[in-house]
Coordinates of C-alpha atoms in Angstrom, one line a residue:
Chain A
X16 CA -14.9 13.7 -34.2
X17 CA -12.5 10.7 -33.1
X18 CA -14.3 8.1 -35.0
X19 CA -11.1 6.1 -36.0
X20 CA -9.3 6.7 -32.7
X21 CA -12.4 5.4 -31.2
X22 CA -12.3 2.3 -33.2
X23 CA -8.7 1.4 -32.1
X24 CA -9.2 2.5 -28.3
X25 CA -10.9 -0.1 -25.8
X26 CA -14.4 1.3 -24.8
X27 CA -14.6 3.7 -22.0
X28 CA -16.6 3.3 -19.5
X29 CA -18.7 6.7 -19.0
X30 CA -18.2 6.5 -15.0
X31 CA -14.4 7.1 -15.9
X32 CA -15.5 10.7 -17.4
X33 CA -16.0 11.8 -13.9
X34 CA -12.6 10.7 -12.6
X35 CA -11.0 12.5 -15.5
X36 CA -13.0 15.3 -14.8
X37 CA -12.7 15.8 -11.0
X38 CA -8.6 15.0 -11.1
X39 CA -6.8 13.6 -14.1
X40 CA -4.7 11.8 -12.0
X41 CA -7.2 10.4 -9.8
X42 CA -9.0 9.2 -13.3
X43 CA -4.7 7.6 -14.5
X44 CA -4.9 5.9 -10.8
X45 CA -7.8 3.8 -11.0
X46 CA -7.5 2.9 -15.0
X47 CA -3.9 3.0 -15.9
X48 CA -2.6 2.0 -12.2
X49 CA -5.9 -0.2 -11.3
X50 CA -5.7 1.0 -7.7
X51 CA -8.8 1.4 -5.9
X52 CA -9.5 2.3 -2.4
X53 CA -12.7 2.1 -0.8
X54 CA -14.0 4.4 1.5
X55 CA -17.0 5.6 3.7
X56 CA -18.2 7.9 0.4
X57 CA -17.4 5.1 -1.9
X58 CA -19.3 2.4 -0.4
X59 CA -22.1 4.5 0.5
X60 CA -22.4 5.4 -3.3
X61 CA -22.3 1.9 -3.9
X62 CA -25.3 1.0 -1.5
X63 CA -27.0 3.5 -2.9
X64 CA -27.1 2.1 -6.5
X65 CA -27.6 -1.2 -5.3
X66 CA -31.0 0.4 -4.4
X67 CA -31.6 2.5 -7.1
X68 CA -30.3 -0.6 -10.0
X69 CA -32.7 -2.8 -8.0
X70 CA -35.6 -1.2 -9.0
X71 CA -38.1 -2.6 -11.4
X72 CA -39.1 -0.7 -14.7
X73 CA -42.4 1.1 -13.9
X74 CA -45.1 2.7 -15.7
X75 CA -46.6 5.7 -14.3
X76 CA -49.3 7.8 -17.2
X77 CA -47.5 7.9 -20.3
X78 CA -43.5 7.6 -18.2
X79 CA -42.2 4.6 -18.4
X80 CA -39.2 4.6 -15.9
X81 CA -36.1 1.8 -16.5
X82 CA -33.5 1.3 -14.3
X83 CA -29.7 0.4 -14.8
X84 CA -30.3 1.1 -18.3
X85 CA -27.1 0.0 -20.6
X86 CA -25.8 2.4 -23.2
X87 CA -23.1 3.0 -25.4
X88 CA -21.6 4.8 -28.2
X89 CA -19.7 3.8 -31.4
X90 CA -19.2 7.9 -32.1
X91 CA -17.4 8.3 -29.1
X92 CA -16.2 4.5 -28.3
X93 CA -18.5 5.0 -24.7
X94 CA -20.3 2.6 -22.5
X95 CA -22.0 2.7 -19.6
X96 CA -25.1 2.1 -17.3
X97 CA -28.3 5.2 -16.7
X98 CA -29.3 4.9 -13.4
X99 CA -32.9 5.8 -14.2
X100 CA -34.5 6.7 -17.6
X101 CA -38.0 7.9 -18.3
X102 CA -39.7 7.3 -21.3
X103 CA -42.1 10.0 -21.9
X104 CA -44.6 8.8 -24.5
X105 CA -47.5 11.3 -23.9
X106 CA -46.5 14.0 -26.9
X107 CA -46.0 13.4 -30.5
X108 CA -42.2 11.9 -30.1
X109 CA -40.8 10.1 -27.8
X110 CA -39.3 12.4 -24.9
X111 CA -36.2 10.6 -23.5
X112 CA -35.2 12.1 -19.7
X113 CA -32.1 10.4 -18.3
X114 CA -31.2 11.0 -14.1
X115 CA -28.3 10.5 -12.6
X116 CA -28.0 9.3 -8.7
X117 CA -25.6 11.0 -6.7
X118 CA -24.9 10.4 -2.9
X119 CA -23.6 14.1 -1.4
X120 CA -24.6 17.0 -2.6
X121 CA -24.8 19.3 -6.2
X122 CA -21.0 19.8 -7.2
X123 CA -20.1 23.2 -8.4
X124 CA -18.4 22.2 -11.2
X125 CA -19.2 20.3 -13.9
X126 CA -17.8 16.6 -13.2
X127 CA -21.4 15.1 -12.2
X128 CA -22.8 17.0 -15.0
X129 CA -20.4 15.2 -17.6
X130 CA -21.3 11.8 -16.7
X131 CA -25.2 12.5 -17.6
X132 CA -24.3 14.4 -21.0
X133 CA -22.3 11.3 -22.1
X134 CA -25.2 9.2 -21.3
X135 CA -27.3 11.7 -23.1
X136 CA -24.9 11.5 -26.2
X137 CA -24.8 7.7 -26.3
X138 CA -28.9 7.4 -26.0
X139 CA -29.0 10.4 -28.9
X140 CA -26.9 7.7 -31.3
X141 CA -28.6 4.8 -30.2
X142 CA -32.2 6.0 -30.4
X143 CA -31.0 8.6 -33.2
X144 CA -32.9 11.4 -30.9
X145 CA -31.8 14.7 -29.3
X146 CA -31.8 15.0 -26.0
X147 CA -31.5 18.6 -24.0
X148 CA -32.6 18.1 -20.8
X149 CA -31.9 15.4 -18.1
X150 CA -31.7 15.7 -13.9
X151 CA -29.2 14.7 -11.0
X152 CA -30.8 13.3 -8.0
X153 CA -28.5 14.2 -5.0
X154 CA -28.9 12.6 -1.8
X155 CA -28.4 14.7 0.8
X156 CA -31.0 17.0 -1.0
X157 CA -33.2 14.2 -1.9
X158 CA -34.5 16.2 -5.1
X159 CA -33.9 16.9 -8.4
X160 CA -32.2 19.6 -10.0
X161 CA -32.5 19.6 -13.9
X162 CA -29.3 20.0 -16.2
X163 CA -29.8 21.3 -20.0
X164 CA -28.1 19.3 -22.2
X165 CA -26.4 22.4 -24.1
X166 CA -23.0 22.7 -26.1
X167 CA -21.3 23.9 -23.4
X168 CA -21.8 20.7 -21.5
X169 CA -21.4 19.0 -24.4
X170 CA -17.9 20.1 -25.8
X171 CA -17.1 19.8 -21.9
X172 CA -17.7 16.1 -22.1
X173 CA -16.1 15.6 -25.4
X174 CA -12.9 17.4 -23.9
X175 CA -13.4 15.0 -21.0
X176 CA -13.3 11.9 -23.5
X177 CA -10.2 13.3 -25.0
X178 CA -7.7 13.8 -21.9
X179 CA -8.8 10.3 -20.9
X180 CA -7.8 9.1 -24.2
X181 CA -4.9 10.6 -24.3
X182 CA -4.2 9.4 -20.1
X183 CA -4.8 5.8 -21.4
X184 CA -2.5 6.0 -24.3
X185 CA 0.5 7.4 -22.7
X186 CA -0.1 5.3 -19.6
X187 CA 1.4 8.5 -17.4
X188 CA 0.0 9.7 -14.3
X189 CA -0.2 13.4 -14.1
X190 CA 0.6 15.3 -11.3
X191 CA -1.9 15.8 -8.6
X192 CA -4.6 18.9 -9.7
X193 CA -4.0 22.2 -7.9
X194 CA -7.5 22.0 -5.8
X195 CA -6.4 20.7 -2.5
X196 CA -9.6 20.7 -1.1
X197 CA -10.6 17.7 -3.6
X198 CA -7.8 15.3 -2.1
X199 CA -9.5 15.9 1.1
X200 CA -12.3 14.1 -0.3
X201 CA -10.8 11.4 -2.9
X202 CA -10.9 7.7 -1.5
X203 CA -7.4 7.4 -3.3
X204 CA -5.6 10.2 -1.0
X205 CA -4.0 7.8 0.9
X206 CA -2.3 6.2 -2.2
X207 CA -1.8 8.8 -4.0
X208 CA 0.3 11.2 -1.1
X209 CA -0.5 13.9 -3.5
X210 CA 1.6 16.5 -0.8
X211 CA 4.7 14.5 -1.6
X212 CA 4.3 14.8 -5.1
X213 CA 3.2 18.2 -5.4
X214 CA 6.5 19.2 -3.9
X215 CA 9.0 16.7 -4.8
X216 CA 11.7 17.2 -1.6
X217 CA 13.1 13.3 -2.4
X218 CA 16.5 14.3 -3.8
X219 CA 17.2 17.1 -0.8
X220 CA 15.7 14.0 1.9
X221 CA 18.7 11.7 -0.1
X222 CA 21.4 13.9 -0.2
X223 CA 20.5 15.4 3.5
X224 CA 20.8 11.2 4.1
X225 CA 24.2 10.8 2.3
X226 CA 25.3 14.0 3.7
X227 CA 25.0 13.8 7.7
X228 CA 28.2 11.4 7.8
X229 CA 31.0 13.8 6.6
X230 CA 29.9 16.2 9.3
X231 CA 30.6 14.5 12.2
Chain B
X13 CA -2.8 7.1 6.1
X14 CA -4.3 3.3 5.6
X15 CA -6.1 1.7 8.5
X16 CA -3.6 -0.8 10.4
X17 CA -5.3 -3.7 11.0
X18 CA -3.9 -6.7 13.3
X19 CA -1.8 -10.0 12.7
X20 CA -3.3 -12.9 14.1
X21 CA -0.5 -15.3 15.3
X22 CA -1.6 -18.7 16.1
X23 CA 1.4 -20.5 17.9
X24 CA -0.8 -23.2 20.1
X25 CA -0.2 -26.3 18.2
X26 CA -2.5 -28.6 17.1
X27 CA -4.8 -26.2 16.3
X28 CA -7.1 -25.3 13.3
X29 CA -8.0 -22.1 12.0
X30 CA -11.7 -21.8 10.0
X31 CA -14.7 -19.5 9.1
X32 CA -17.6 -19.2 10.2
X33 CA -19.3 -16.7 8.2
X34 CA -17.3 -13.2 7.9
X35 CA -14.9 -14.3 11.3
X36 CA -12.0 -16.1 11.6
X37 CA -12.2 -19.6 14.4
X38 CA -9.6 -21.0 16.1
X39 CA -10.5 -24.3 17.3
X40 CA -8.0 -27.2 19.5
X41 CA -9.5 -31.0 19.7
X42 CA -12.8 -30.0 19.3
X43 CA -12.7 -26.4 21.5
X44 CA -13.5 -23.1 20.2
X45 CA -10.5 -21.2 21.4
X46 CA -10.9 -17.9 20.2
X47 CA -13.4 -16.1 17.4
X48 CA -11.8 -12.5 15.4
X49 CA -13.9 -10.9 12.8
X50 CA -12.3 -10.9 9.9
X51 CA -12.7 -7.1 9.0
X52 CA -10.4 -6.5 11.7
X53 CA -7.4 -9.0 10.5
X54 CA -4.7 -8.5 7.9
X55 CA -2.2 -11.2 8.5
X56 CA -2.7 -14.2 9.5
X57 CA 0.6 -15.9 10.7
X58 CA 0.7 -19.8 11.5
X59 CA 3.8 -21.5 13.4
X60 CA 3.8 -25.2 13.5
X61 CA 1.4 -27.6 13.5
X62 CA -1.8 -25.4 12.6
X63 CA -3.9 -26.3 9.9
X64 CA -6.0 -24.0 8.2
X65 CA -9.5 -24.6 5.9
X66 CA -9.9 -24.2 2.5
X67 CA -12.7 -21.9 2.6
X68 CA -10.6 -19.7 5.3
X69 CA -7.7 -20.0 2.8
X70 CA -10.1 -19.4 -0.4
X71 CA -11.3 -16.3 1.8
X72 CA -8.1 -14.9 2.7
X73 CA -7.1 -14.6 -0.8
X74 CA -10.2 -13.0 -1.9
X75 CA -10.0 -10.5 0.7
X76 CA -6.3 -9.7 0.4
X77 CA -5.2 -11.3 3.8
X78 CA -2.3 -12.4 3.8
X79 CA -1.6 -16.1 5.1
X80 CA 1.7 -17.0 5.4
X81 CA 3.5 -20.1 7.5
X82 CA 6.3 -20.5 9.6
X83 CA 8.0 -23.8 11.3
X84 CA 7.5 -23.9 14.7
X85 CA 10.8 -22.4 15.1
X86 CA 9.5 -19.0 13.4
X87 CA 11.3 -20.3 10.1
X88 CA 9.6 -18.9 6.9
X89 CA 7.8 -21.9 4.7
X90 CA 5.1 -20.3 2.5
X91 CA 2.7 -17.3 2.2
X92 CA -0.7 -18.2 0.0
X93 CA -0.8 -15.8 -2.6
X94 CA -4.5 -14.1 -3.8
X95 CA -5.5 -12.4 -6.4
X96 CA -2.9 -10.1 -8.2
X97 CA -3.5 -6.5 -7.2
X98 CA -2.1 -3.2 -8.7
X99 CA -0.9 -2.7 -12.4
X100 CA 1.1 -4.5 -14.5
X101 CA 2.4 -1.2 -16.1
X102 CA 4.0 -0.6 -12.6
X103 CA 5.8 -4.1 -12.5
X104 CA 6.9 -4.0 -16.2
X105 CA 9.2 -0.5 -14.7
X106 CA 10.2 -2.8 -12.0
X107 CA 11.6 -5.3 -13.6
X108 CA 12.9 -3.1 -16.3
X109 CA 15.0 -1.0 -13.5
X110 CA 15.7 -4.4 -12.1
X111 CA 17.5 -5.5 -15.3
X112 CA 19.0 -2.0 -15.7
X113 CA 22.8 -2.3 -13.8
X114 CA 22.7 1.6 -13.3
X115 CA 19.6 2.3 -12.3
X116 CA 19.3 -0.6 -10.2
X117 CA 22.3 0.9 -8.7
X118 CA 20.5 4.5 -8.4
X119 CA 17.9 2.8 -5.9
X120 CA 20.3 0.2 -4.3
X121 CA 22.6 2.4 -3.2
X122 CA 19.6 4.7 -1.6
X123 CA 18.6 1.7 0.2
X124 CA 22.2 1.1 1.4
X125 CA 22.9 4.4 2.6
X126 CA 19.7 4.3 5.0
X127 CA 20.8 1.1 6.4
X128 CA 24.1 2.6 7.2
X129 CA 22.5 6.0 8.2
X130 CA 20.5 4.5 10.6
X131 CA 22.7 2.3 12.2
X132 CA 25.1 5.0 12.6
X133 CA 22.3 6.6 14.6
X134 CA 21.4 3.9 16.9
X135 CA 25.2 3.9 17.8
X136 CA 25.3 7.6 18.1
X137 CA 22.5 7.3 20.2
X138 CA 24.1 5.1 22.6
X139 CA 27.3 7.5 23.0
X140 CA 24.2 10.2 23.5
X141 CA 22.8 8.2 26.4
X142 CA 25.5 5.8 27.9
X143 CA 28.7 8.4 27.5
X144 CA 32.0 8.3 25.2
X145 CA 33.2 4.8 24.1
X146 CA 36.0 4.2 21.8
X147 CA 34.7 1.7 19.9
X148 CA 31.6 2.4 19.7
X149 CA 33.0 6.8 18.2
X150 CA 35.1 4.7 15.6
X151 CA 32.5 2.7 14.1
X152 CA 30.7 5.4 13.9
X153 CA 33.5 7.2 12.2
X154 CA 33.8 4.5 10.1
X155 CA 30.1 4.1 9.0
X156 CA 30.5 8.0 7.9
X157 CA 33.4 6.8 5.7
X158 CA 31.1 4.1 4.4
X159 CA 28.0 6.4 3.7
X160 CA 30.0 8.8 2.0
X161 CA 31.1 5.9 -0.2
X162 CA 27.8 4.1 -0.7
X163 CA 27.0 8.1 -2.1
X164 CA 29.1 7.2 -5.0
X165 CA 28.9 3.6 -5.6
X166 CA 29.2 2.5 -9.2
X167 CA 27.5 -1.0 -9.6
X168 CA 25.3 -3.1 -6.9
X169 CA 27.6 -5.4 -6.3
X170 CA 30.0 -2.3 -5.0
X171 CA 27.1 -1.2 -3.1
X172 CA 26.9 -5.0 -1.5
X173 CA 30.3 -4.7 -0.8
X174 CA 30.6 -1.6 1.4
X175 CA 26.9 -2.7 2.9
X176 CA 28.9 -5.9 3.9
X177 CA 31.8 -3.8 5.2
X178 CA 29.1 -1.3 7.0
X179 CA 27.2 -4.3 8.7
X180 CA 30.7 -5.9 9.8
X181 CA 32.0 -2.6 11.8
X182 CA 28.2 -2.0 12.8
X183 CA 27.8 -5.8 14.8
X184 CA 31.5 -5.4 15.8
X185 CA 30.3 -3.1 18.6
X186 CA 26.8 -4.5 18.8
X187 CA 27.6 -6.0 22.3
X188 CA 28.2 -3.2 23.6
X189 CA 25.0 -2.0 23.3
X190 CA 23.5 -5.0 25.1
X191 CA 23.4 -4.0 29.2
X192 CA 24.2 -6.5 31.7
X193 CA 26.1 -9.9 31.1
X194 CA 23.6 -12.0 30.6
X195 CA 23.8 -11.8 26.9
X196 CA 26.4 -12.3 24.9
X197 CA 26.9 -11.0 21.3
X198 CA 30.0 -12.0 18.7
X199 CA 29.0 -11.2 15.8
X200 CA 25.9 -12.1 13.6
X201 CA 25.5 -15.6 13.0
X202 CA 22.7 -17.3 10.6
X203 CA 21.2 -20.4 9.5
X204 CA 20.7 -21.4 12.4
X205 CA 21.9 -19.1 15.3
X206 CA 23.7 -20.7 18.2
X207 CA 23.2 -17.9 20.7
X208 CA 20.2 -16.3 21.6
X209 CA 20.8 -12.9 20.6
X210 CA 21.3 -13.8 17.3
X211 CA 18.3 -16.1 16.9
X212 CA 16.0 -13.1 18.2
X213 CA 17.3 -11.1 15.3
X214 CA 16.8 -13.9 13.2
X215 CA 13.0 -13.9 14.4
X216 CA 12.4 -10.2 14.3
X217 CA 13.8 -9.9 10.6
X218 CA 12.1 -13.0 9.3
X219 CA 8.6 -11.2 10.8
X220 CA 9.4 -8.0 9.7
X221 CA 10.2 -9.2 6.1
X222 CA 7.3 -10.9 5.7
X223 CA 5.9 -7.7 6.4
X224 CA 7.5 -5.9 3.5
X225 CA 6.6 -8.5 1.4
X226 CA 2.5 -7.8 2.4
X227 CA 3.3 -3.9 1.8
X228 CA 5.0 -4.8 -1.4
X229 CA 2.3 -7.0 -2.7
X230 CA -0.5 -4.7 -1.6
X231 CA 1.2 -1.9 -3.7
X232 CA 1.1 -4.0 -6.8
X233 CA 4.7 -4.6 -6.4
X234 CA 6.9 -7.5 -7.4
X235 CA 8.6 -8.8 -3.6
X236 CA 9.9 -11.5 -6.0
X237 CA 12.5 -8.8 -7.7
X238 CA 14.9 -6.6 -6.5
X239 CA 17.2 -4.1 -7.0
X240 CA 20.2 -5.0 -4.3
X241 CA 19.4 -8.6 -3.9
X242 CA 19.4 -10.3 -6.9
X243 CA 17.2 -12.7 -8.1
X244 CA 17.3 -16.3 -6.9
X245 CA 14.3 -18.7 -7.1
X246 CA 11.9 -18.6 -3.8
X247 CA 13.9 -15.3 -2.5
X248 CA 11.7 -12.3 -1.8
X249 CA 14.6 -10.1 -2.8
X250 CA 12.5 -7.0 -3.3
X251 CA 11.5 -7.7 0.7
X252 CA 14.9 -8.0 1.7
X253 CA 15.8 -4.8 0.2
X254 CA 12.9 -2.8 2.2
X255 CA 14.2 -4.6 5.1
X256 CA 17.8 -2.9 5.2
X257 CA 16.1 0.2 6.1
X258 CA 14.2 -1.7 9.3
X259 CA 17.0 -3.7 10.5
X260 CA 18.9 -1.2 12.9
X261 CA 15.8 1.2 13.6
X262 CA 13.2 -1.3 13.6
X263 CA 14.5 -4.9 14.3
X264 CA 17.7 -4.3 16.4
X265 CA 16.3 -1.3 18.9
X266 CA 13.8 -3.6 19.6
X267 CA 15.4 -6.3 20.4
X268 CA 17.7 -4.5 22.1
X269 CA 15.0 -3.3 24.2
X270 CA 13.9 -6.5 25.5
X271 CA 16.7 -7.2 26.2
X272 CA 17.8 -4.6 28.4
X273 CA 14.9 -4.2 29.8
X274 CA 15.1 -7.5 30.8
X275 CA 12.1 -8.6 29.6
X276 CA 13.7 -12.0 28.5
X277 CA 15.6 -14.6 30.4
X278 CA 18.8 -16.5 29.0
X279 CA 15.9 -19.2 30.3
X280 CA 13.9 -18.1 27.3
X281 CA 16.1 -20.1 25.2
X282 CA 16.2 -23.7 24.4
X283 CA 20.1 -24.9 23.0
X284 CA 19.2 -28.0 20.6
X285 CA 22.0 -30.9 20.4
X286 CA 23.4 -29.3 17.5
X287 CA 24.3 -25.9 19.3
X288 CA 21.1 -24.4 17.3
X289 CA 19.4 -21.7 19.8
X290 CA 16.0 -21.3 19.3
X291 CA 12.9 -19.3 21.8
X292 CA 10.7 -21.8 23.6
X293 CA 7.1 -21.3 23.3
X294 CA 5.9 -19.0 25.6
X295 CA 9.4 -16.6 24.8
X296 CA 8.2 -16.6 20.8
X297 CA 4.6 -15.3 22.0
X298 CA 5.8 -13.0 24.5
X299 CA 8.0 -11.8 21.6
X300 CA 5.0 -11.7 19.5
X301 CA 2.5 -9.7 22.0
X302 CA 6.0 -7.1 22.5
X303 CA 5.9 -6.8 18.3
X304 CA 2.5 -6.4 18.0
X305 CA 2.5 -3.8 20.7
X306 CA 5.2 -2.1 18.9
X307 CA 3.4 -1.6 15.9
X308 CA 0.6 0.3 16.9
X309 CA 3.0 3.2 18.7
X310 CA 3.1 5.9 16.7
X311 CA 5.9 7.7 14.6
X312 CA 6.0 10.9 12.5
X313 CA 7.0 9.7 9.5
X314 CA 10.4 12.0 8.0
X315 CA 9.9 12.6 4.9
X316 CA 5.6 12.1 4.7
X317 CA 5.3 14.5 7.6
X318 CA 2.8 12.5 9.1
X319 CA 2.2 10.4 12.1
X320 CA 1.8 6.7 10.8
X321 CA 2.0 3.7 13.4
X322 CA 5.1 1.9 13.1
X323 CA 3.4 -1.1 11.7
X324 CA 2.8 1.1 8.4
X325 CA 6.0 1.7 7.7
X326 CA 6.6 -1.2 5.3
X327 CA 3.5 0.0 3.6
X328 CA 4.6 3.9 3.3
X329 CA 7.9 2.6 2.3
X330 CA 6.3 0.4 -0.5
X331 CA 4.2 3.1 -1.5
X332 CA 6.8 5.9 -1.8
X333 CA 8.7 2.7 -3.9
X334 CA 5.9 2.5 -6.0
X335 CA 5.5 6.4 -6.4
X336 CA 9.1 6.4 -7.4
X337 CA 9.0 3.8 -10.2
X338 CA 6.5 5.4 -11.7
X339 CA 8.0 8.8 -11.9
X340 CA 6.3 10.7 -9.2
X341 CA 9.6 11.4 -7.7
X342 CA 12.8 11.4 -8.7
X343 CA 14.3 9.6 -5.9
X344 CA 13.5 6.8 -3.4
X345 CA 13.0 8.0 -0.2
X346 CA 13.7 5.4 2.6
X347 CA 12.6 5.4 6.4
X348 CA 15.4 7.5 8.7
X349 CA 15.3 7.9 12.5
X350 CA 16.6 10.8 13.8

């Protein structure tokens, strides 16, 4: 699809995809303005898959499981890191099953979901295999809840790649997303003051400012 | 909003500031004086003779404290710079408004007029609370007039010119809002200040700048550029124009207030050979317990909506800056009191 815009792009990273996904600006924040707040659900993540990188691959029956596995993807100029892979060896091919560690709990929408098909989509290149199923492990649930691998996900995550692209190159910042509830939960909030950009009031504050002299 | 954190002043001479692990040490001849973690610290701030390690330094710029020193006098020397934060995109449209007459101008004159505004309102205040004085209901007047013109300014240095003009007719009454007779106030004098009312300002404005400069830096802001002050080697002009803003509802209320609340002495004050005035000691830390105090009461901030402590100010200010520059919104919006 975007072979030769691929080529000229820098590599994304496939964390990004869920940025992009959740809030475009958020995504334009952290990799066109290189801001980055931590907080508690941040660094909790990030404790998290200190644990789960630190693992050792393992080899259970015919599943071999690797950790922190790197991938990438020429196709779709992607790189990134699996959090755990398991290499089925048991049937007559090679069964790759890719999970993705989450702290909290399953989203509703689709942003975890992306990140897992893109690592899906780079293992399929680099392995030339097809993968249709993979898992998120949530922490507060502590289990795993499969994810098919469909088109649906799929052009999702190619639509994801695009806006990012397309963020990067202009080097704007959109406008905060609709969904208030999600800046209730985004470490960046407090950089961001999405409320004053949502409704920008700066020119009535300065002329209110310029004004309040010739009244009294 | 972000966390305030505290400002670690170290004032005792002879004194050396280190690490030991993840907290800050001061130590004098040998004695551990006092022991902060460093989780807690954002600033820290050394007058005089204090020497600091280079690990503590190396540590401080890693972590994004800032560590900035001062003469004993409270006179700015140098600030240790870490790594570079924020985006280079964002600096490139600073600089490129910064070369920009007009749009430089656009911003400027914002600035201006909110100095002005507020030090109309501090005087306005005073006729609120002390009655009807002539002087005092002219300037006022007069700062309306100036306002009204800063609205309409055409270059920055017109904008400099009727901010001059503004700050003349504002510290021509600025006695009169100083209770009492044992201060005396004609007019601001700099470099150095030969009473003490002046070299209290002086203080306040150099700690309060330094302050802008931390907000600015933390934004990903250039302090180093402005839009009112120009550029001139070693001048954090981009500061200095945050600061306008501060100066009358920041800086001079709160001088003003210990003042009258006569919580310094004309003894607080040492007069050097020269005619220099300058705090003593124990005045510059009683100053700095009073500022620190001061930034962790809170204010509703008027055009965020939101209570922030007053010691966020400079970094709300540099954010809506930064906001601004970038496009979010179409004007500046600078800190008012009511």
């Amino acid at each position: 699809m975007m072979v030769a815009e691929a080529k000229e792009m820098e590599v994304l990273t496939i964390s990004a995809l869920q940025h992009v996904a959740y809030c475009p600006r958020q995504f334009a924040l952290i990799h066109v303005e290189q801001v980055w707040e931590e907080n508690f659900f941040t660094a909790h993540g990030q404790v998290l898959h200190q644990r789960v990188d630190a693992g050792a691959a393992e080899q259970r029956g015919n599943v071999r499981s690797e950790r922190a596995v790197s991938v990438y993807s020429t196709k779709l100029g992607l790189s990134g890191k699996l959090d755990l892979l398991e290499v089925d060896v048991s049937g007559e091919n090679t069964r790759y099953f890719p999970v993705e560690y989450k702290r909290g709990k399953p989203k509703v929408e689709d942003w975890d979901r992306i990140q897992l098909c893109a690592q899906a989509m780079c293992l399929e290149e680099m392995r030339g295999i097809r993968i249709t199923e993979g898992a998120m492990w949530y922490w507060q649930e502590r289990k795993r809840q499969s994810v098919q691998i469909d088109q649906t996900l799929r052009d999702a995550t190619v639509s994801a790649i695009k806006l990012a692209r397309e963020i990067l190159l202009s080097g704007r910042t959109p406008s905060p997303v609709k969904e208030k509830s999600r800046c209730k939960a985004c470490s960046l909030n407090e950089l961001c003051v999405p409320d004053a950009i949502r409704k920008d009031n700066s020119a009535n504050y300065v002329e209110q400012m310029f004004h309040q002299g010739v009244h009294a | 909003m972000k966390k305030l954190l505290n400002t670690l002043y170290v004032t005792r001479q002879e004194t050396y500031v280190h690490k030991e692990r993840d907290t800050i040490v001061i130590n004098s001849a040998g004695e551990k004086l006092a022991q902060f973690p460093a989780l807690t610290i954002s600033n820290i701030l050394c007058f005089g003779q204090v020497s600091v390690s280079p690990p503590m330094m190396g540590y401080c710029g890693e972590n994004g404290i800032g560590l900035v020193f001062y003469t004993e006098y409270g006179r700015f020397l140098a600030r240790m710079i870490g790594k570079q934060t924020g985006n280079v995109l964002l600096r490139r449209t600073q600089y490129r408004l910064a070369d920009d007459p007009e749009k430089a101008n656009a911003i400027a004159r914002v600035m201006v007029g909110a100095k002005i505004a507020n030090a109309r309102t501090v005087l306005m205040r005073e006729i609120r609370n002390h009655g009807e004085h002539a002087n005092i209901s002219r300037a006022v007047e007069q700062l309306g007039y100036s306002l009204k013109s800063c609205q309409f300014s055409q270059s920055v240095p017109q904008t400099m010119g009727i901010e001059g003009d503004a700050a003349a007719t504002y510290f021509s009454v600025f006695n009169g809002l100083i209770r009492g007779s044992r201060f005396q106030f004609n007019g601001r004098i700099r470099r150095p200040a030969t009473d003490p009312v002046n070299a209290l300002l002086s203080f306040i404005y150099s700690l309060i700048t330094q302050e802008c400069v931390s907000a600015l830096m933390g934004v990903g802001l250039d302090p180093y550029v402005g839009f009112l002050h120009q550029d001139r080697p070693g001048r954090p002009s981009l500061a200095l124009d945050l600061l306008e803003e501060f100066r009358a509802s920041w800086a001079d209320r709160f001088v003003l207030t210990l003042l009258n609340r006569r919580q310094l002495s004309p003894q607080a004050f040492v007069t050097e050979a020269s005619g220099a005035v300058r705090l003593t000691d124990d005045t510059r830390k009683q100053v700095l317990v009073a500022f620190q105090e001061r930034k962790q009461e809170e204010v509703v901030h008027p055009y965020l909506q939101e209570k922030v402590p007053y010691g966020l100010l400079p970094h709300c200010q540099a954010l809506l800056l930064a906001r601004h520059l970038r496009g979010d919104m179409e004007f500046y919006t600078p800190y008012l009191i009511k």
